Structure formats: structure tokens, C-alpha cells
Amino acid sequence: MSAALAALRQGLPIPIPGIFDVHGHLGRYGFAIPGTDPPLLVGQMDRLGVARIAVSHMHCMKWDWESLVWGHDRVREAMERHPGRILGYFSVLPDDGARIRGEAQQRLGEGFRGIKLHNGNGYAYDHPGFEPLWAIAHERGLPVLFHTWGGPELDQIGALAARWPGMRAIAAHAGSQNVEAYLRLAQAHPNVFLDTCLSKSPRGLVERLVKGAGAHKILWGSDAHFFSLSHQLGKAIASDLTEEELEALLSGNAQRVFGGPAISFR
Amino acid sequence: MDSVKLFDAQAALGPCAPGSGVFISADDVEGQWRRLGISGGLFRYGVPNRAADLPYDNDRLYGMVEGRPGMVPCPAVAPSAGSELPPEGTQVDEALRRGAGAAWIRPEPDAWSTEPWCADALFGALADRKLPVFCQMEQVALTGVGELAERYPGLPFMVSGVPYTAMRSVVALLKAFSNIYLCLGSPWCVHGGIEFLIGHGLASRLLFGTGFPEAEAGAALGYLAYADIPMPEKSLIASENFARLAAEIRR
């Protein structure tokens, strides 16, 4: 039994340094989520041994700038309260190029580390109004976390990744459906990565992603505060991976994508 | 957690999704258990949303768990109005004779209604023996579970397959009906969900379950292992609540 699985069974911090969750959220949503205060999230990270989480606000799904900006401010506050533990994604709408550039400049200056886009707000990722955003992501080598569900958005992301090779695209909820399309996307583009968060946690999916796309292309994401960190971490640790594959999934790959050195908070 | 006995109340054997080519044997299950530290479980046969030959599938289930003391069968039952199935009381007697720890209802694929005019004899027979009813939300919506729990207050209902989005309904349902139990396997994985329900005094109404083999069992294990709750409550959820239900069956 691996040391990580032994720790999981006992509810102890996972003994892998720098565990990095690339898919988190702050704030309320339409259904009830208990305990959404950032300190509670960080407390849970401590119990699990998770060093960092990159979050967007739930308002990343909104379709007006005021709501997005309000959410960015809440993320900034959490980043300031938990430096190095909570990293920020910001979001934009494709209707105002100048505002995209202005918001990106402000948020990157505040220390935000990436971009989160959710097409549930009615804007497809190939909307021409996003062009200024892609230029910034390419130039700065930023991670861009895309909400996906196995549909035509995967082709849109592939086209963007090819045009903007400096961007580091992360397709969320990999394998939600159409697993082979996710694998083809990650195989075709060196700057496309897949994240693992899914509530149903299908047995064998993590292994299939790792074996199919390559252990260096899969990132661990929890989708907290929607899902529990512990549920999504348990899924990864109990998967049939080598210790090297598990460390890459939970820590090393994200450190590389986010461009930071390996860290441990303990 | 290693000192806590884990009993998986939400597991299945036999064929997985059509086309998957996967058939889960009892040996497969025991291999999983050894890795994860699970010592027992309640097992259905097959998948929930497909037509089945209930007597045949139940026999397969009994055969697969026979001689494996940690594996408790959860056979499917249905109203016998079509007369191709034994009478309801006979189905329940047979389930108990074969060691069942609960009975699985699947109204959609087995084509019956939970309304009294169709299912009263079935639920009456189950209530007489206090044999818990296992159901999945995709088969019986929470509203339907509440109606059944109200109609048969002495009969325990185990609800599984509840999505992470359902907290508002779930906490109200559990508070309203003391004979409803929530299985904690995937996809129930809302952030802080166990702690919140424990905070509402519902520790005795939660059952550890994994959703295996559809779901990776380690997810539910992590959800319980890291829940920020006292160890006695963790033990209740891990196995003691189901053990209490099993002990109350009138065999």
C-alpha cells in the first residue's frame, strides 16, 4: 500500500509535498453549500495536506461585469488573507476589449495567477471578443481553466491552444463525457492539460486519463466549494497509479503549469 | 480511521454498464476492500436502470455472496401483480432466508408504481419484517421517498444516488422523516456535507457507501475519513447505523 493511501485510510495529511488543486471556487451558488468561508477551506486543506488551491469566484459564471468584478474582489481578499495557499483566477466577458485589458492588468497586478472561463454564461470560447484575452494569456504564459463537458468546446480550446502556444489551457471535468475527445485534445497540444473533478467519480477514469494522455498532462482539481476536496482527493489517491504518476497528478504538473517552484506549506 | 469498521451500504456486483465488458466478481470486491480497509458491504446485482429478470438476478446475487460473511445481499423486489413473481410476502421471506440486509426497489425498469393501489402489498410485507428498502434517486425522487416514509413510518428507507446539489431538500427530508437514511456514496460529495448534517443532529441517519463499482470507492472513503466530526459519529456512519438497521430486521 502506498504511503498516500495509508494516510487516506487514516484521515491524515497526504505525505506528498506541494499538493496543488487547480480547480476551486469561492462564494455562494444556487444550491446550498455549507461553510463557504475561505478559512474553512484552508482548514480542510490543512487536514488533507493540500498546499495550494487556485480559485475563481462562483460569479465567474455571471454575464455582467459588475458581478465578475465583485467576485474578483472577494478572491483578492482571500488571497491576501491566505497568501500562497489561495491563488486567484479572474474572468472576463468578450464584449469590451478595453475592459478585458484593464481588468487583466489590474488583477495580474494584484497577484492573480490565471484565468477562468465558464461558457455557461452564454459566450462560446471562440467568441472573437476574447482575442485580447488570448494575447495576454499567450504573452504571460497564463493558465486558462475552461469549464468543459465533452462538447464542441473541446475543439474550440484545441484551436485556441494551437494559435496561442504560450497559453496553458486546462480543460476541466475531463471525461465528463466523450473521454476519447479529451484524450485527443491533450495529445494533440503540448499546452493543453486536463483536470479530474467530477462528482460521480467514475471508477477507472483517472487511470484512463493518465495512461491515455500521459501522466504529465493531468492536473488534480476538486471543484470545491461545489465538491469536497476530500472526496476528489480520495478518488485520485485510490486510483491505480504509480507513486510517480500520483505525485505528478497531485503536485508536480500544476507547479509546472503555474510556473512556480515546488512548495510545501508544512 | 483504521480503528473504525467500514461497511459499504451502496455497492453492486455483476455486470456494469452495457458495453463496458466489465463484470464485478466477489473476488474483485474483496480485492478493493483489502486496499481500502473496508470489511463488509450490502450488494445489489447489476445496474439500476436496465430491465432485469428479478428471480434469476437475485439467484446470481445469492450465489456470488454465499460463503462470504462480509457480503450481505440486497435482492430486488417488486409487486407481484403480474403473477410471474411470487407473492410479495414470499419474496420478502425468501430474501430474509437468504440473509438479505435490505431490499432493492427499482420501479422504473421493473415497470411498477409506488402508489398504494400498486405497491401496498409489497411495502406492507417489507414493513412487517422491517426489512430496509434501498432505493436510488434516479428511480424514486426525494418527494416519492418522503411519501413512502410517511405512509410506512416503521419501514427504513435507504436513499442513494443523491446529487451534491440537493442539500436543501435532503436536510429537510431527514428531519421530517426519522425512517429515512442517506447513503454517502458518489455523487453525494458536497463540500462540508457530512459536517453540516451532523450539526443538524443527523449522525444516526447517515450510511457510509461508495457507489462501487460505478464510482471509485476511494472518493467516499476520503469524504468520511477527513470529515471534521468526532470519532463516535464517524463510527456510526461507517458501519454502526447499518448494523442497527440490520439488527432490527424481524427475521
Short mmCIF file of C-alpha atoms in Angstrom, two decimals:
data_model
loop_
_atom_site.label_atom_id
_atom_site.label_comp_id
_atom_site.label_asym_id
_atom_site.label_seq_id
_atom_site.Cartn_x
_atom_site.Cartn_y
_atom_site.Cartn_z
CA MET A 1 0.00 0.00 0.00
CA SER A 2 1.33 3.45 -0.86
CA ALA A 3 2.01 5.96 1.90
CA ALA A 4 -0.65 8.21 0.39
CA LEU A 5 -3.31 5.50 0.52
CA ALA A 6 -2.33 4.62 4.09
CA ALA A 7 -2.73 8.28 5.08
CA LEU A 8 -6.09 8.49 3.30
CA ARG A 9 -7.42 5.50 5.20
CA GLN A 10 -6.48 7.14 8.47
CA GLY A 11 -7.64 10.63 7.58
CA LEU A 12 -4.13 12.03 7.93
CA PRO A 13 -2.42 14.64 5.72
CA ILE A 14 -1.26 13.10 2.47
CA PRO A 15 2.57 12.84 2.54
CA ILE A 16 3.16 14.35 -0.88
CA PRO A 17 4.73 17.82 -0.86
CA GLY A 18 3.06 20.68 -2.66
CA ILE A 19 -0.34 19.18 -3.43
CA PHE A 20 -1.98 21.70 -5.74
CA ASP A 21 -5.69 21.91 -6.51
CA VAL A 22 -6.14 23.72 -9.83
CA HIS A 23 -9.93 23.97 -9.71
CA GLY A 24 -11.64 25.66 -6.79
CA HIS A 25 -14.32 28.26 -6.21
CA LEU A 26 -15.30 30.74 -3.53
CA GLY A 27 -18.74 32.13 -2.80
CA ARG A 28 -22.37 31.05 -2.90
CA TYR A 29 -24.19 29.25 -5.67
CA GLY A 30 -27.81 28.42 -6.44
CA PHE A 31 -27.93 25.31 -4.27
CA ALA A 32 -26.97 25.12 -0.61
CA ILE A 33 -23.26 24.68 0.10
CA PRO A 34 -22.38 24.61 3.81
CA GLY A 35 -19.38 26.51 5.09
CA THR A 36 -18.05 28.57 2.20
CA ASP A 37 -15.76 30.85 4.21
CA PRO A 38 -12.18 30.71 2.90
CA PRO A 39 -10.72 29.94 6.37
CA LEU A 40 -12.84 26.79 6.49
CA LEU A 41 -11.49 25.80 3.09
CA VAL A 42 -7.93 26.36 4.23
CA GLY A 43 -8.65 24.35 7.38
CA GLN A 44 -9.75 21.45 5.25
CA MET A 45 -6.65 21.84 3.09
CA ASP A 46 -4.56 21.56 6.26
CA ARG A 47 -6.29 18.34 7.29
CA LEU A 48 -5.71 16.82 3.87
CA GLY A 49 -2.21 18.13 3.28
CA VAL A 50 -3.16 20.32 0.33
CA ALA A 51 -0.71 23.18 -0.10
CA ARG A 52 -2.44 25.38 -2.66
CA ILE A 53 -5.75 25.87 -4.36
CA ALA A 54 -6.42 28.08 -7.38
CA VAL A 55 -9.91 29.53 -7.18
CA SER A 56 -12.35 31.59 -9.15
CA HIS A 57 -15.44 33.10 -7.61
CA MET A 58 -18.78 31.46 -8.37
CA HIS A 59 -19.51 34.71 -10.18
CA CYS A 60 -17.24 33.53 -12.98
CA MET A 61 -20.48 32.10 -14.38
CA LYS A 62 -22.22 35.51 -14.40
CA TRP A 63 -22.66 37.50 -17.57
CA ASP A 64 -22.25 41.07 -16.36
CA TRP A 65 -19.03 42.82 -15.49
CA GLU A 66 -20.16 44.18 -12.13
CA SER A 67 -20.82 40.69 -10.81
CA LEU A 68 -17.50 39.42 -12.13
CA VAL A 69 -15.58 42.29 -10.60
CA TRP A 70 -17.33 41.83 -7.24
CA GLY A 71 -16.25 38.19 -7.29
CA HIS A 72 -12.68 39.15 -8.17
CA ASP A 73 -12.57 41.40 -5.13
CA ARG A 74 -13.68 38.52 -2.90
CA VAL A 75 -10.96 36.30 -4.37
CA ARG A 76 -8.37 39.04 -3.83
CA GLU A 77 -9.40 39.29 -0.17
CA ALA A 78 -8.99 35.54 0.25
CA MET A 79 -5.58 35.66 -1.44
CA GLU A 80 -4.49 38.42 0.93
CA ARG A 81 -5.76 36.52 3.97
CA HIS A 82 -4.16 33.23 2.91
CA PRO A 83 -1.05 34.16 0.92
CA GLY A 84 0.40 31.29 -1.02
CA ARG A 85 -2.47 28.99 -0.11
CA ILE A 86 -5.27 30.53 -2.18
CA LEU A 87 -4.36 31.64 -5.71
CA GLY A 88 -6.74 33.59 -7.90
CA TYR A 89 -8.27 33.16 -11.33
CA PHE A 90 -10.05 36.12 -12.88
CA SER A 91 -12.76 36.03 -15.55
CA VAL A 92 -13.82 38.34 -18.36
CA LEU A 93 -16.63 38.84 -20.85
CA PRO A 94 -15.96 39.19 -24.58
CA ASP A 95 -17.94 42.38 -25.10
CA ASP A 96 -15.32 45.04 -24.38
CA GLY A 97 -11.69 44.61 -25.37
CA ALA A 98 -10.50 47.63 -23.42
CA ARG A 99 -12.18 46.36 -20.29
CA ILE A 100 -10.61 42.92 -20.76
CA ARG A 101 -7.18 44.51 -20.93
CA GLY A 102 -7.88 46.77 -17.97
CA GLU A 103 -9.27 44.01 -15.75
CA ALA A 104 -6.41 41.68 -16.64
CA GLN A 105 -3.83 44.35 -15.88
CA GLN A 106 -5.43 45.12 -12.52
CA ARG A 107 -5.88 41.53 -11.41
CA LEU A 108 -2.47 40.33 -12.54
CA GLY A 109 -1.03 43.28 -10.66
CA GLU A 110 -2.89 42.11 -7.57
CA GLY A 111 -1.29 38.69 -7.90
CA PHE A 112 -3.97 36.68 -9.67
CA ARG A 113 -2.31 33.72 -11.38
CA GLY A 114 -4.68 32.63 -14.12
CA ILE A 115 -7.96 32.96 -15.98
CA LYS A 116 -11.20 31.01 -15.54
CA LEU A 117 -13.86 30.96 -18.23
CA HIS A 118 -17.26 29.26 -17.97
CA ASN A 119 -19.33 29.09 -21.12
CA GLY A 120 -22.47 28.68 -19.03
CA ASN A 121 -22.64 32.47 -19.24
CA GLY A 122 -23.63 32.21 -22.89
CA TYR A 123 -20.31 33.05 -24.51
CA ALA A 124 -18.51 30.38 -26.50
CA TYR A 125 -14.76 30.23 -26.16
CA ASP A 126 -14.27 31.05 -29.83
CA HIS A 127 -16.12 34.36 -29.48
CA PRO A 128 -13.95 36.90 -31.32
CA GLY A 129 -14.27 39.31 -28.42
CA PHE A 130 -11.92 37.15 -26.37
CA GLU A 131 -8.96 37.88 -28.65
CA PRO A 132 -7.35 40.44 -26.31
CA LEU A 133 -7.51 37.88 -23.51
CA TRP A 134 -5.74 35.21 -25.55
CA ALA A 135 -2.98 37.64 -26.44
CA ILE A 136 -2.38 38.33 -22.75
CA ALA A 137 -2.52 34.63 -21.80
CA HIS A 138 -0.06 33.80 -24.58
CA GLU A 139 2.34 36.58 -23.74
CA ARG A 140 2.31 35.91 -19.97
CA GLY A 141 2.15 32.11 -20.17
CA LEU A 142 -1.01 32.10 -18.10
CA PRO A 143 -3.07 29.07 -17.20
CA VAL A 144 -6.63 29.31 -18.54
CA LEU A 145 -9.13 26.99 -16.87
CA PHE A 146 -12.04 26.27 -19.19
CA HIS A 147 -15.26 24.70 -17.96
CA THR A 148 -15.98 21.82 -20.34
CA TRP A 149 -18.45 18.98 -20.63
CA GLY A 150 -17.23 16.96 -23.57
CA GLY A 151 -18.91 19.03 -26.27
CA PRO A 152 -17.87 21.33 -29.11
CA GLU A 153 -15.94 23.50 -26.67
CA LEU A 154 -13.12 20.94 -26.82
CA ASP A 155 -12.49 21.75 -30.48
CA GLN A 156 -12.64 25.46 -29.67
CA ILE A 157 -9.97 25.00 -26.98
CA GLY A 158 -7.82 22.98 -29.35
CA ALA A 159 -7.93 25.71 -31.95
CA LEU A 160 -7.06 28.37 -29.37
CA ALA A 161 -4.19 26.32 -27.97
CA ALA A 162 -2.74 25.93 -31.46
CA ARG A 163 -3.00 29.64 -32.22
CA TRP A 164 -1.67 30.79 -28.85
CA PRO A 165 1.04 28.32 -27.84
CA GLY A 166 2.10 30.37 -24.82
CA MET A 167 -1.29 29.84 -23.20
CA ARG A 168 -1.63 26.88 -20.83
CA ALA A 169 -5.14 25.61 -21.36
CA ILE A 170 -6.79 23.39 -18.74
CA ALA A 171 -9.94 21.53 -19.79
CA ALA A 172 -11.99 20.97 -16.63
CA HIS A 173 -14.12 17.93 -15.81
CA ALA A 174 -12.18 15.71 -18.20
CA GLY A 175 -14.10 12.58 -19.08
CA SER A 176 -17.47 14.01 -18.05
CA GLN A 177 -18.47 12.50 -21.37
CA ASN A 178 -16.64 11.69 -24.59
CA VAL A 179 -13.41 10.61 -22.89
CA GLU A 180 -11.64 9.94 -26.17
CA ALA A 181 -12.16 13.53 -27.31
CA TYR A 182 -10.41 14.77 -24.15
CA LEU A 183 -7.52 12.40 -24.72
CA ARG A 184 -7.16 13.52 -28.35
CA LEU A 185 -7.19 17.16 -27.27
CA ALA A 186 -4.45 16.67 -24.70
CA GLN A 187 -2.37 14.50 -27.01
CA ALA A 188 -2.58 16.98 -29.88
CA HIS A 189 -1.49 20.10 -28.00
CA PRO A 190 1.51 20.34 -25.68
CA ASN A 191 -0.10 23.31 -23.94
CA VAL A 192 -3.41 21.59 -23.14
CA PHE A 193 -3.95 19.88 -19.80
CA LEU A 194 -6.93 18.05 -18.29
CA ASP A 195 -8.37 18.29 -14.79
CA THR A 196 -10.06 15.49 -12.91
CA CYS A 197 -13.02 16.91 -10.96
CA LEU A 198 -16.32 15.06 -11.36
CA SER A 199 -18.95 14.40 -8.70
CA LYS A 200 -19.67 10.88 -9.91
CA SER A 201 -16.00 9.96 -9.78
CA PRO A 202 -16.26 7.08 -12.26
CA ARG A 203 -14.07 4.15 -11.34
CA GLY A 204 -11.03 3.90 -13.59
CA LEU A 205 -11.37 7.33 -15.19
CA VAL A 206 -8.31 8.87 -13.56
CA GLU A 207 -6.19 5.93 -14.69
CA ARG A 208 -7.61 6.18 -18.21
CA LEU A 209 -6.75 9.88 -18.42
CA VAL A 210 -3.25 9.35 -17.08
CA LYS A 211 -2.48 6.40 -19.33
CA GLY A 212 -4.19 7.92 -22.36
CA ALA A 213 -2.94 11.48 -22.28
CA GLY A 214 0.28 10.98 -20.35
CA ALA A 215 0.92 11.44 -16.66
CA HIS A 216 2.41 14.89 -17.33
CA LYS A 217 -0.88 16.19 -18.80
CA ILE A 218 -3.35 15.55 -15.96
CA LEU A 219 -3.94 18.00 -13.12
CA TRP A 220 -5.84 17.37 -9.92
CA GLY A 221 -8.86 19.59 -9.36
CA SER A 222 -11.55 19.30 -6.72
CA ASP A 223 -14.20 21.84 -7.80
CA ALA A 224 -14.50 22.87 -4.14
CA HIS A 225 -16.73 24.51 -2.85
CA PHE A 226 -19.07 22.51 -5.03
CA PHE A 227 -17.46 19.19 -4.16
CA SER A 228 -15.49 18.26 -1.11
CA LEU A 229 -11.74 18.36 -1.50
CA SER A 230 -11.58 15.10 0.43
CA HIS A 231 -13.91 13.29 -1.97
CA GLN A 232 -11.95 14.30 -5.04
CA LEU A 233 -8.59 13.67 -3.37
CA GLY A 234 -9.73 10.23 -2.26
CA LYS A 235 -10.67 9.39 -5.81
CA ALA A 236 -7.19 10.27 -7.06
CA ILE A 237 -5.26 8.53 -4.30
CA ALA A 238 -7.24 5.30 -4.53
CA SER A 239 -6.71 5.14 -8.28
CA ASP A 240 -4.36 2.54 -9.65
CA LEU A 241 -1.41 4.82 -10.38
CA THR A 242 2.29 4.52 -9.67
CA GLU A 243 3.68 6.78 -6.96
CA GLU A 244 5.39 8.87 -9.63
CA GLU A 245 2.15 9.28 -11.58
CA LEU A 246 0.27 10.24 -8.42
CA GLU A 247 2.85 12.86 -7.45
CA ALA A 248 2.74 14.34 -10.94
CA LEU A 249 -1.07 14.44 -10.85
CA LEU A 250 -1.36 15.98 -7.40
CA SER A 251 1.62 18.28 -7.34
CA GLY A 252 4.32 18.40 -9.98
CA ASN A 253 2.22 19.08 -13.06
CA ALA A 254 0.39 22.01 -11.52
CA GLN A 255 3.60 23.51 -10.18
CA ARG A 256 4.90 23.44 -13.74
CA VAL A 257 1.73 24.83 -15.34
CA PHE A 258 1.52 27.67 -12.84
CA GLY A 259 5.20 28.37 -13.22
CA GLY A 260 6.09 28.28 -9.57
CA PRO A 261 8.63 26.28 -7.64
CA ALA A 262 7.53 23.22 -5.70
CA ILE A 263 6.36 24.36 -2.30
CA SER A 264 5.16 22.76 0.86
CA PHE A 265 3.22 24.66 3.49
CA ARG A 266 4.24 22.25 6.23
CA MET B 1 -9.98 5.68 10.85
CA ASP B 2 -8.19 2.34 10.78
CA SER B 3 -9.91 1.54 14.08
CA VAL B 4 -13.33 2.17 12.52
CA LYS B 5 -15.13 -0.70 10.84
CA LEU B 6 -16.26 0.31 7.35
CA PHE B 7 -19.39 -1.22 5.85
CA ASP B 8 -20.26 -0.17 2.29
CA ALA B 9 -24.03 0.23 2.09
CA GLN B 10 -24.01 1.28 -1.57
CA ALA B 11 -22.33 -1.32 -3.74
CA ALA B 12 -23.11 -3.73 -6.53
CA LEU B 13 -21.83 -6.91 -8.12
CA GLY B 14 -22.25 -8.41 -11.55
CA PRO B 15 -22.46 -6.67 -14.90
CA CYS B 16 -21.56 -2.99 -15.16
CA ALA B 17 -22.85 -0.59 -17.81
CA PRO B 18 -23.90 -2.18 -21.10
CA GLY B 19 -20.99 -2.26 -23.49
CA SER B 20 -18.39 -1.85 -20.77
CA GLY B 21 -17.47 -5.50 -20.83
CA VAL B 22 -16.96 -5.36 -17.08
CA PHE B 23 -18.38 -7.92 -14.68
CA ILE B 24 -17.61 -7.42 -11.00
CA SER B 25 -16.97 -10.62 -9.09
CA ALA B 26 -16.90 -11.11 -5.33
CA ASP B 27 -13.13 -11.54 -5.60
CA ASP B 28 -12.90 -8.12 -7.30
CA VAL B 29 -14.77 -6.61 -4.39
CA GLU B 30 -12.63 -8.24 -1.77
CA GLY B 31 -9.52 -7.01 -3.55
CA GLN B 32 -10.86 -3.46 -3.36
CA TRP B 33 -11.74 -3.91 0.28
CA ARG B 34 -8.24 -5.05 1.18
CA ARG B 35 -6.76 -1.90 -0.41
CA LEU B 36 -9.21 0.46 1.23
CA GLY B 37 -9.79 -1.19 4.58
CA ILE B 38 -13.48 -1.98 4.04
CA SER B 39 -14.72 -5.05 5.86
CA GLY B 40 -18.26 -5.58 4.61
CA GLY B 41 -20.96 -4.38 2.30
CA LEU B 42 -24.54 -4.55 1.07
CA PHE B 43 -24.70 -5.73 -2.54
CA ARG B 44 -27.15 -5.38 -5.36
CA TYR B 45 -26.79 -7.24 -8.64
CA GLY B 46 -26.31 -5.34 -11.89
CA VAL B 47 -27.16 -1.79 -12.87
CA PRO B 48 -30.20 0.15 -11.73
CA ASN B 49 -31.64 1.42 -14.97
CA ARG B 50 -31.95 -1.72 -17.08
CA ALA B 51 -34.65 -4.34 -17.36
CA ALA B 52 -33.89 -7.42 -15.31
CA ASP B 53 -35.05 -10.97 -14.66
CA LEU B 54 -35.51 -10.46 -10.94
CA PRO B 55 -35.62 -14.10 -9.70
CA TYR B 56 -32.65 -15.03 -11.90
CA ASP B 57 -30.62 -11.97 -10.94
CA ASN B 58 -31.38 -12.46 -7.27
CA ASP B 59 -30.21 -16.07 -7.50
CA ARG B 60 -26.99 -14.89 -9.15
CA LEU B 61 -26.51 -12.44 -6.30
CA TYR B 62 -27.10 -15.03 -3.60
CA GLY B 63 -24.69 -17.39 -5.30
CA MET B 64 -21.96 -14.78 -5.59
CA VAL B 65 -22.02 -13.75 -1.93
CA GLU B 66 -22.55 -17.23 -0.50
CA GLY B 67 -19.81 -18.19 1.94
CA ARG B 68 -18.51 -14.63 2.14
CA PRO B 69 -19.65 -13.38 5.51
CA GLY B 70 -18.86 -9.72 4.88
CA MET B 71 -21.08 -9.61 1.81
CA VAL B 72 -24.76 -9.03 2.53
CA PRO B 73 -27.26 -9.42 -0.33
CA CYS B 74 -29.74 -6.72 -1.27
CA PRO B 75 -32.11 -8.52 -3.67
CA ALA B 76 -34.58 -6.68 -5.88
CA VAL B 77 -38.29 -6.96 -5.07
CA ALA B 78 -41.40 -5.86 -6.95
CA PRO B 79 -45.20 -6.12 -6.76
CA SER B 80 -46.41 -9.48 -7.95
CA ALA B 81 -49.47 -8.18 -9.75
CA GLY B 82 -48.29 -9.76 -12.97
CA SER B 83 -48.30 -13.13 -11.17
CA GLU B 84 -44.99 -14.08 -12.78
CA LEU B 85 -43.31 -13.20 -9.49
CA PRO B 86 -44.02 -14.89 -6.18
CA PRO B 87 -46.41 -13.06 -3.84
CA GLU B 88 -44.87 -10.12 -2.05
CA GLY B 89 -44.71 -11.84 1.32
CA THR B 90 -42.98 -14.83 -0.26
CA GLN B 91 -40.40 -12.56 -1.91
CA VAL B 92 -39.61 -10.97 1.43
CA ASP B 93 -39.48 -14.33 3.22
CA GLU B 94 -37.08 -15.65 0.59
CA ALA B 95 -34.89 -12.56 0.87
CA LEU B 96 -34.64 -13.00 4.62
CA ARG B 97 -34.00 -16.72 4.32
CA ARG B 98 -31.05 -15.91 2.05
CA GLY B 99 -29.63 -13.36 4.51
CA ALA B 100 -30.74 -10.08 2.94
CA GLY B 101 -29.85 -6.88 4.77
CA ALA B 102 -32.21 -4.75 2.66
CA ALA B 103 -34.45 -5.00 -0.40
CA TRP B 104 -33.84 -3.01 -3.57
CA ILE B 105 -36.75 -1.32 -5.33
CA ARG B 106 -36.42 -0.27 -8.98
CA PRO B 107 -39.86 0.97 -10.05
CA GLU B 108 -38.80 2.43 -13.40
CA PRO B 109 -37.11 -0.51 -15.15
CA ASP B 110 -39.33 -3.05 -13.39
CA ALA B 111 -42.37 -1.07 -14.52
CA TRP B 112 -44.43 -0.54 -11.40
CA SER B 113 -45.82 2.33 -9.39
CA THR B 114 -45.06 3.07 -5.76
CA GLU B 115 -48.65 4.22 -5.26
CA PRO B 116 -50.67 2.20 -2.72
CA TRP B 117 -53.01 0.75 -5.35
CA CYS B 118 -49.97 -0.99 -6.88
CA ALA B 119 -47.39 -1.42 -4.14
CA ASP B 120 -49.15 -1.53 -0.79
CA ALA B 121 -48.82 -5.31 -0.50
CA LEU B 122 -45.09 -5.08 -1.20
CA PHE B 123 -44.35 -2.30 1.25
CA GLY B 124 -46.67 -3.89 3.78
CA ALA B 125 -44.72 -7.13 3.61
CA LEU B 126 -41.42 -5.28 3.95
CA ALA B 127 -42.76 -3.26 6.88
CA ASP B 128 -43.98 -6.40 8.63
CA ARG B 129 -40.41 -7.67 8.72
CA LYS B 130 -38.80 -4.23 8.96
CA LEU B 131 -36.52 -5.10 6.06
CA PRO B 132 -34.91 -1.79 4.97
CA VAL B 133 -35.70 -0.56 1.47
CA PHE B 134 -32.77 0.51 -0.69
CA CYS B 135 -33.63 2.97 -3.46
CA GLN B 136 -31.80 5.28 -5.81
CA MET B 137 -32.88 8.81 -6.52
CA GLU B 138 -32.91 8.17 -10.24
CA GLN B 139 -35.60 5.56 -9.52
CA VAL B 140 -37.52 7.26 -6.72
CA ALA B 141 -37.32 11.04 -6.40
CA LEU B 142 -36.91 12.53 -2.94
CA THR B 143 -40.58 13.57 -2.97
CA GLY B 144 -41.54 9.96 -3.57
CA VAL B 145 -39.24 8.75 -0.79
CA GLY B 146 -40.89 11.19 1.59
CA GLU B 147 -44.35 9.94 0.61
CA LEU B 148 -43.31 6.34 1.19
CA ALA B 149 -41.67 7.15 4.51
CA GLU B 150 -44.83 8.88 5.68
CA ARG B 151 -47.02 6.01 4.54
CA TYR B 152 -44.84 3.31 6.19
CA PRO B 153 -43.32 5.00 9.26
CA GLY B 154 -41.89 1.77 10.67
CA LEU B 155 -40.04 0.88 7.49
CA PRO B 156 -36.48 2.22 6.98
CA PHE B 157 -35.69 3.73 3.58
CA MET B 158 -32.06 4.00 2.42
CA VAL B 159 -31.64 6.64 -0.28
CA SER B 160 -28.62 6.71 -2.57
CA GLY B 161 -27.51 8.44 -5.72
CA VAL B 162 -28.43 11.85 -4.34
CA PRO B 163 -26.58 14.65 -6.14
CA TYR B 164 -24.38 17.15 -4.36
CA THR B 165 -26.85 19.88 -5.22
CA ALA B 166 -29.70 18.54 -3.06
CA MET B 167 -28.76 19.70 0.44
CA ARG B 168 -31.82 21.90 0.99
CA SER B 169 -34.17 19.00 0.29
CA VAL B 170 -32.02 16.36 1.96
CA VAL B 171 -31.70 18.05 5.33
CA ALA B 172 -35.44 18.79 5.39
CA LEU B 173 -36.31 15.25 4.33
CA LEU B 174 -34.12 13.67 7.01
CA LYS B 175 -35.57 15.96 9.67
CA ALA B 176 -39.13 15.32 8.57
CA PHE B 177 -38.93 11.52 8.44
CA SER B 178 -36.99 9.58 11.05
CA ASN B 179 -37.09 6.42 8.92
CA ILE B 180 -35.06 7.83 6.01
CA TYR B 181 -31.31 7.21 5.76
CA LEU B 182 -28.86 8.85 3.34
CA CYS B 183 -26.11 6.82 1.66
CA LEU B 184 -22.98 8.95 1.34
CA GLY B 185 -21.52 7.44 -1.82
CA SER B 186 -20.93 9.31 -5.07
CA PRO B 187 -22.38 11.62 -6.30
CA TRP B 188 -23.18 12.97 -2.80
CA CYS B 189 -19.97 14.92 -2.28
CA VAL B 190 -20.96 18.49 -1.45
CA HIS B 191 -18.31 20.46 0.38
CA GLY B 192 -18.87 20.23 4.14
CA GLY B 193 -21.88 17.97 3.66
CA ILE B 194 -21.17 15.45 6.42
CA GLU B 195 -20.26 18.12 8.95
CA PHE B 196 -23.43 20.08 8.16
CA LEU B 197 -25.74 17.08 8.58
CA ILE B 198 -24.00 16.07 11.81
CA GLY B 199 -24.53 19.62 13.02
CA HIS B 200 -28.25 19.11 12.49
CA GLY B 201 -28.23 16.05 14.75
CA LEU B 202 -28.45 13.55 11.90
CA ALA B 203 -25.45 11.33 12.70
CA SER B 204 -27.66 8.30 13.18
CA ARG B 205 -29.17 8.71 9.71
CA LEU B 206 -26.10 8.61 7.51
CA LEU B 207 -24.65 5.47 5.96
CA PHE B 208 -21.19 5.06 4.52
CA GLY B 209 -21.43 3.88 0.92
CA THR B 210 -19.16 4.12 -2.07
CA GLY B 211 -21.18 3.71 -5.23
CA PHE B 212 -18.77 0.95 -6.27
CA PRO B 213 -18.32 -0.25 -8.97
CA GLU B 214 -19.64 2.72 -10.94
CA ALA B 215 -17.69 5.08 -8.70
CA GLU B 216 -14.15 4.97 -7.39
CA ALA B 217 -14.63 3.81 -3.80
CA GLY B 218 -11.74 5.91 -2.51
CA ALA B 219 -13.77 9.07 -3.08
CA ALA B 220 -16.35 8.19 -0.45
CA LEU B 221 -13.63 6.88 1.83
CA GLY B 222 -11.84 10.21 1.68
CA TYR B 223 -15.10 12.09 2.23
CA LEU B 224 -15.69 10.28 5.52
CA ALA B 225 -12.08 9.89 6.64
CA TYR B 226 -11.43 13.64 6.53
CA ALA B 227 -14.82 14.78 7.81
CA ASP B 228 -14.25 17.15 10.72
CA ILE B 229 -16.52 15.29 13.14
CA PRO B 230 -15.93 13.32 16.36
CA MET B 231 -14.87 9.71 16.02
CA PRO B 232 -18.06 8.30 17.62
CA GLU B 233 -20.15 9.94 14.89
CA LYS B 234 -17.70 8.68 12.30
CA SER B 235 -18.18 5.15 13.63
CA LEU B 236 -21.95 5.50 13.45
CA ILE B 237 -21.75 6.45 9.79
CA ALA B 238 -19.03 3.94 8.92
CA SER B 239 -20.97 0.86 9.99
CA GLU B 240 -22.91 1.14 13.23
CA ASN B 241 -26.01 2.72 11.75
CA PHE B 242 -26.40 -0.06 9.22
CA ALA B 243 -25.66 -2.68 11.86
CA ARG B 244 -28.52 -1.25 13.94
CA LEU B 245 -30.91 -1.41 10.98
CA ALA B 246 -29.86 -5.00 10.27
CA ALA B 247 -30.35 -5.97 13.91
CA GLU B 248 -33.91 -4.63 13.85
CA ILE B 249 -34.98 -6.83 10.92
CA ARG B 250 -37.62 -9.34 12.04
CA ARG B 251 -36.04 -12.48 10.60
#
